[in-house]
Coordinates of N, CA, C and O in Angstrom, one line a residue:
M1 N 0.8 -1.2 0.0 CA 0.0 0.0 0.0 C 0.9 1.3 0.0 O 0.5 2.2 -0.7
S2 N 2.0 1.2 0.7 CA 2.8 2.4 0.8 C 3.4 2.7 -0.6 O 3.6 3.9 -0.9
E3 N 3.7 1.7 -1.4 CA 4.2 1.9 -2.7 C 3.2 2.7 -3.6 O 3.6 3.5 -4.4
I4 N 1.9 2.3 -3.5 CA 0.9 3.0 -4.2 C 0.8 4.4 -3.9 O 0.8 5.3 -4.8
I5 N 0.9 4.7 -2.6 CA 0.8 6.1 -2.1 C 2.1 6.9 -2.6 O 2.0 8.0 -3.1
E6 N 3.2 6.2 -2.5 CA 4.5 6.9 -3.0 C 4.4 7.2 -4.5 O 4.8 8.3 -4.9
V7 N 4.0 6.3 -5.3 CA 3.9 6.5 -6.7 C 2.9 7.6 -7.0 O 3.2 8.5 -7.8
R8 N 1.8 7.6 -6.4 CA 0.8 8.6 -6.7 C 1.3 10.0 -6.3 O 1.1 11.0 -7.0
E9 N 1.9 10.1 -5.1 CA 2.4 11.4 -4.6 C 3.5 11.9 -5.6 O 3.6 13.1 -5.9
M10 N 4.4 11.0 -6.1 CA 5.4 11.4 -7.0 C 4.8 11.9 -8.3 O 5.2 13.0 -8.8
R11 N 3.8 11.2 -8.8 CA 3.2 11.7 -10.1 C 2.5 13.0 -9.9 O 2.5 13.8 -10.8
M12 N 1.8 13.2 -8.7 CA 1.1 14.4 -8.5 C 2.1 15.6 -8.3 O 1.8 16.7 -8.7
E13 N 3.3 15.4 -7.8 CA 4.3 16.4 -7.7 C 4.8 16.8 -9.0 O 5.0 18.0 -9.3
I14 N 5.0 15.9 -9.9 CA 5.5 16.2 -11.3 C 4.5 16.7 -12.2 O 4.8 17.6 -13.0
W15 N 3.3 16.3 -12.1 CA 2.2 16.6 -13.0 C 1.9 18.1 -12.9 O 1.8 18.7 -11.8
E16 N 1.7 18.7 -14.0 CA 1.4 20.2 -14.1 C 0.0 20.3 -14.6 O -0.3 20.3 -15.8
S17 N -0.9 20.5 -13.7 CA -2.4 20.6 -14.0 C -2.7 21.8 -14.9 O -3.7 21.7 -15.7
D18 N -1.9 22.8 -14.9 CA -2.2 24.0 -15.7 C -1.6 24.0 -17.1 O -1.7 24.9 -17.9
D19 N -0.9 22.9 -17.4 CA -0.3 22.7 -18.7 C -1.4 22.4 -19.7 O -2.1 21.5 -19.6
P20 N -1.5 23.3 -20.8 CA -2.6 23.1 -21.7 C -2.5 21.7 -22.5 O -3.5 21.2 -22.9
D21 N -1.3 21.2 -22.6 CA -1.1 19.9 -23.2 C -1.8 18.8 -22.4 O -2.2 17.7 -23.0
Q22 N -2.0 19.0 -21.1 CA -2.6 18.0 -20.3 C -4.1 17.8 -20.6 O -4.6 16.7 -20.4
A23 N -4.7 18.8 -21.1 CA -6.1 18.6 -21.5 C -6.3 17.7 -22.7 O -7.2 17.0 -22.8
E24 N -5.4 17.8 -23.6 CA -5.4 17.0 -24.9 C -4.8 15.7 -24.7 O -5.4 14.7 -25.3
S25 N -3.7 15.6 -24.1 CA -3.0 14.3 -24.0 C -2.4 14.2 -22.6 O -1.2 14.5 -22.4
P26 N -3.2 13.8 -21.6 CA -2.7 13.8 -20.2 C -1.6 12.8 -19.9 O -1.6 11.7 -20.5
W27 N -0.7 13.2 -19.1 CA 0.4 12.3 -18.6 C -0.1 11.7 -17.3 O 0.3 10.5 -17.0
W28 N -0.9 12.4 -16.5 CA -1.5 11.9 -15.3 C -2.8 12.6 -15.0 O -3.0 13.6 -15.5
G29 N -3.6 12.0 -14.2 CA -4.9 12.6 -13.8 C -5.1 12.6 -12.3 O -4.6 11.7 -11.6
T30 N -5.8 13.5 -11.8 CA -5.9 13.7 -10.4 C -6.7 12.5 -9.7 O -6.6 12.2 -8.5
N31 N -7.5 11.8 -10.5 CA -8.4 10.7 -9.9 C -7.8 9.4 -10.3 O -8.5 8.4 -10.2
W32 N -6.6 9.3 -10.8 CA -6.0 8.0 -11.2 C -5.3 7.4 -10.0 O -4.5 8.1 -9.3
V33 N -5.5 6.1 -9.8 CA -4.9 5.4 -8.6 C -4.0 4.3 -9.2 O -4.4 3.4 -9.9
P34 N -2.6 4.4 -9.0 CA -1.7 3.4 -9.5 C -2.0 2.1 -8.9 O -2.3 2.0 -7.7
I35 N -1.9 1.0 -9.7 CA -2.1 -0.4 -9.1 C -0.9 -1.3 -9.4 O -0.7 -2.3 -8.7
S36 N -0.1 -0.9 -10.3 CA 1.2 -1.7 -10.6 C 2.1 -0.9 -11.5 O 1.7 0.1 -12.1
G37 N 3.3 -1.3 -11.6 CA 4.2 -0.6 -12.5 C 5.7 -0.8 -12.0 O 5.9 -1.3 -10.9
S38 N 6.6 -0.2 -12.8 CA 8.0 -0.2 -12.5 C 8.7 0.8 -13.4 O 8.2 1.1 -14.5
D39 N 9.8 1.3 -12.9 CA 10.6 2.2 -13.7 C 9.8 3.4 -14.2 O 10.1 3.9 -15.3
G40 N 8.8 3.9 -13.5 CA 8.1 5.1 -13.9 C 6.9 4.8 -14.8 O 6.2 5.8 -15.2
D41 N 6.7 3.6 -15.2 CA 5.6 3.2 -16.1 C 4.6 2.5 -15.2 O 4.9 1.5 -14.6
D42 N 3.4 3.1 -15.1 CA 2.4 2.7 -14.1 C 1.1 2.3 -14.7 O 0.6 3.1 -15.6
H43 N 0.4 1.3 -14.3 CA -0.9 1.0 -14.6 C -1.8 1.6 -13.5 O -1.4 1.7 -12.4
F44 N -3.0 2.1 -13.9 CA -3.8 2.8 -12.9 C -5.3 2.5 -13.2 O -5.7 1.9 -14.2
I45 N -6.1 2.8 -12.2 CA -7.6 2.7 -12.3 C -8.1 4.2 -12.2 O -7.6 4.9 -11.3
D46 N -9.0 4.6 -13.0 CA -9.6 5.9 -12.9 C -10.7 5.8 -11.9 O -11.7 5.2 -12.0
A47 N -10.4 6.5 -10.8 CA -11.4 6.6 -9.7 C -12.3 7.8 -9.7 O -13.1 8.0 -8.8
G48 N -12.3 8.5 -10.8 CA -13.1 9.7 -10.9 C -14.5 9.4 -11.6 O -14.7 8.3 -12.0
E49 N -15.3 10.4 -11.6 CA -16.6 10.3 -12.3 C -16.4 10.4 -13.8 O -15.4 10.9 -14.3
G50 N -17.3 9.9 -14.5 CA -17.3 10.0 -16.0 C -17.1 8.8 -16.8 O -17.2 7.7 -16.2
M51 N -16.9 9.0 -18.0 CA -16.8 7.9 -19.0 C -15.8 6.8 -18.7 O -16.0 5.6 -18.9
W52 N -14.7 7.2 -18.1 CA -13.6 6.2 -17.9 C -13.5 5.7 -16.4 O -12.6 5.0 -16.0
Q53 N -14.5 6.0 -15.6 CA -14.6 5.5 -14.2 C -14.3 4.0 -14.2 O -15.0 3.3 -14.9
N54 N -13.4 3.6 -13.3 CA -13.0 2.2 -13.1 C -12.2 1.6 -14.2 O -11.8 0.4 -14.0
H55 N -12.0 2.2 -15.3 CA -11.2 1.6 -16.4 C -9.8 1.6 -16.0 O -9.2 2.4 -15.3
L56 N -9.1 0.6 -16.6 CA -7.6 0.4 -16.4 C -6.9 1.3 -17.5 O -7.4 1.4 -18.6
G57 N -5.8 1.9 -17.1 CA -5.0 2.7 -18.0 C -3.5 2.4 -17.8 O -3.1 1.8 -16.8
D58 N -2.8 3.0 -18.7 CA -1.3 2.8 -18.7 C -0.7 4.2 -18.8 O -1.0 5.0 -19.7
A59 N 0.1 4.6 -17.8 CA 0.8 5.9 -17.8 C 2.3 5.6 -17.8 O 2.9 5.2 -16.8
V60 N 2.9 5.8 -19.0 CA 4.3 5.6 -19.1 C 5.0 6.9 -18.7 O 4.4 8.0 -18.6
H61 N 6.3 6.8 -18.4 CA 7.0 7.9 -17.8 C 7.3 9.0 -18.8 O 7.5 10.1 -18.4
D62 N 7.3 8.7 -20.1 CA 7.8 9.7 -21.1 C 6.8 9.9 -22.2 O 7.2 10.4 -23.3
D63 N 5.5 9.6 -22.0 CA 4.5 9.9 -23.1 C 3.2 10.0 -22.4 O 3.0 9.9 -21.2
Q64 N 2.1 10.3 -23.2 CA 0.8 10.4 -22.7 C 0.2 9.1 -22.2 O 0.6 8.1 -22.6
A65 N -0.7 9.2 -21.3 CA -1.4 8.0 -20.8 C -2.5 7.6 -21.7 O -2.9 8.3 -22.6
C66 N -2.9 6.3 -21.6 CA -4.0 5.8 -22.4 C -4.8 4.8 -21.6 O -4.2 4.2 -20.6
F67 N -6.0 4.6 -22.0 CA -6.8 3.5 -21.4 C -6.7 2.2 -22.2 O -6.5 2.3 -23.4
L68 N -6.7 1.1 -21.5 CA -6.4 -0.2 -22.1 C -7.5 -1.0 -22.7 O -7.3 -2.0 -23.2
G69 N -8.7 -0.5 -22.5 CA -9.9 -1.2 -23.0 C -10.6 -2.1 -22.0 O -11.5 -2.8 -22.3
W70 N -10.1 -2.2 -20.8 CA -10.7 -3.0 -19.8 C -11.5 -2.1 -18.9 O -11.0 -1.2 -18.3
P71 N -12.8 -2.4 -18.8 CA -13.7 -1.5 -18.0 C -13.5 -1.6 -16.5 O -14.1 -0.8 -15.8
S72 N -12.8 -2.6 -16.0 CA -12.5 -2.7 -14.6 C -11.4 -3.7 -14.3 O -11.0 -4.5 -15.2
L73 N -10.8 -3.6 -13.1 CA -9.8 -4.5 -12.7 C -10.3 -5.9 -12.7 O -9.7 -6.9 -13.2
G74 N -11.6 -6.1 -12.3 CA -12.2 -7.4 -12.2 C -12.3 -8.1 -13.6 O -12.1 -9.3 -13.7
S75 N -12.7 -7.3 -14.6 CA -12.9 -7.8 -15.9 C -11.5 -8.3 -16.5 O -11.4 -9.3 -17.2
W76 N -10.5 -7.5 -16.2 CA -9.1 -7.8 -16.7 C -8.6 -9.1 -16.0 O -8.1 -10.0 -16.6
L77 N -8.8 -9.2 -14.6 CA -8.4 -10.4 -13.9 C -9.2 -11.6 -14.4 O -8.6 -12.7 -14.5
H78 N -10.5 -11.5 -14.7 CA -11.2 -12.6 -15.3 C -10.6 -13.1 -16.6 O -10.5 -14.3 -16.8
E79 N -10.3 -12.2 -17.5 CA -9.7 -12.6 -18.7 C -8.3 -13.2 -18.5 O -8.0 -14.2 -19.2
V80 N -7.5 -12.7 -17.6 CA -6.2 -13.4 -17.3 C -6.4 -14.8 -16.8 O -5.8 -15.7 -17.2
A81 N -7.4 -15.0 -15.9 CA -7.7 -16.3 -15.3 C -8.2 -17.2 -16.4 O -7.7 -18.4 -16.5
E82 N -9.0 -16.8 -17.3 CA -9.5 -17.6 -18.4 C -8.4 -18.0 -19.3 O -8.3 -19.1 -19.8
A83 N -7.5 -17.0 -19.6 CA -6.3 -17.3 -20.5 C -5.4 -18.4 -19.9 O -4.9 -19.3 -20.5
M84 N -5.2 -18.2 -18.6 CA -4.3 -19.2 -17.9 C -5.0 -20.6 -17.8 O -4.3 -21.6 -18.0
E85 N -6.3 -20.6 -17.6 CA -7.0 -21.9 -17.5 C -7.0 -22.6 -18.9 O -6.9 -23.9 -18.9
H86 N -7.0 -21.9 -20.0 CA -7.1 -22.5 -21.3 C -5.8 -22.4 -22.1 O -5.8 -22.6 -23.3
Q87 N -4.7 -22.1 -21.4 CA -3.4 -22.0 -22.0 C -3.0 -23.3 -22.8 O -3.2 -24.4 -22.3
G88 N -2.7 -23.1 -24.0 CA -2.2 -24.3 -24.8 C -3.3 -25.0 -25.5 O -3.1 -25.9 -26.3
Q89 N -4.6 -24.6 -25.3 CA -5.7 -25.3 -25.9 C -6.1 -24.5 -27.2 O -6.0 -23.3 -27.3
S90 N -6.4 -25.3 -28.2 CA -6.9 -24.7 -29.5 C -8.3 -24.2 -29.3 O -9.1 -24.7 -28.5
P91 N -8.7 -23.1 -30.0 CA -10.1 -22.7 -29.9 C -11.1 -23.8 -30.2 O -10.9 -24.6 -31.1
G92 N -12.1 -24.0 -29.3 CA -13.0 -25.1 -29.5 C -12.6 -26.4 -29.0 O -13.4 -27.4 -29.1
S93 N -11.4 -26.6 -28.5 CA -11.0 -27.9 -28.0 C -11.6 -28.2 -26.6 O -11.9 -27.2 -25.9
A94 N -11.7 -29.4 -26.3 CA -12.3 -29.8 -25.0 C -11.2 -29.6 -23.9 O -10.0 -29.7 -24.2
R95 N -11.6 -29.5 -22.6 CA -10.6 -29.3 -21.6 C -10.0 -30.6 -21.2 O -10.2 -31.6 -21.1

């Protein structure tokens, strides 16, 4: 938990909310909560209101952030578990 707080505080210190480029291509958002990462590249969940609420995103250290297409951490974990369960099976094959 302390690592999450540390990463978020570091990003909030660096982030420039009044930078006009942040409106078009954000590097970080005030409602984003880091969940994993290393070397300045972090995955996050949007905890704010709006279209991207609960979605997973990727914030790299040297470019704009993006959302990954997963509507929640739970949906991503479900897909990972499914992929692990069916690893090595051809589509349509029996278990």
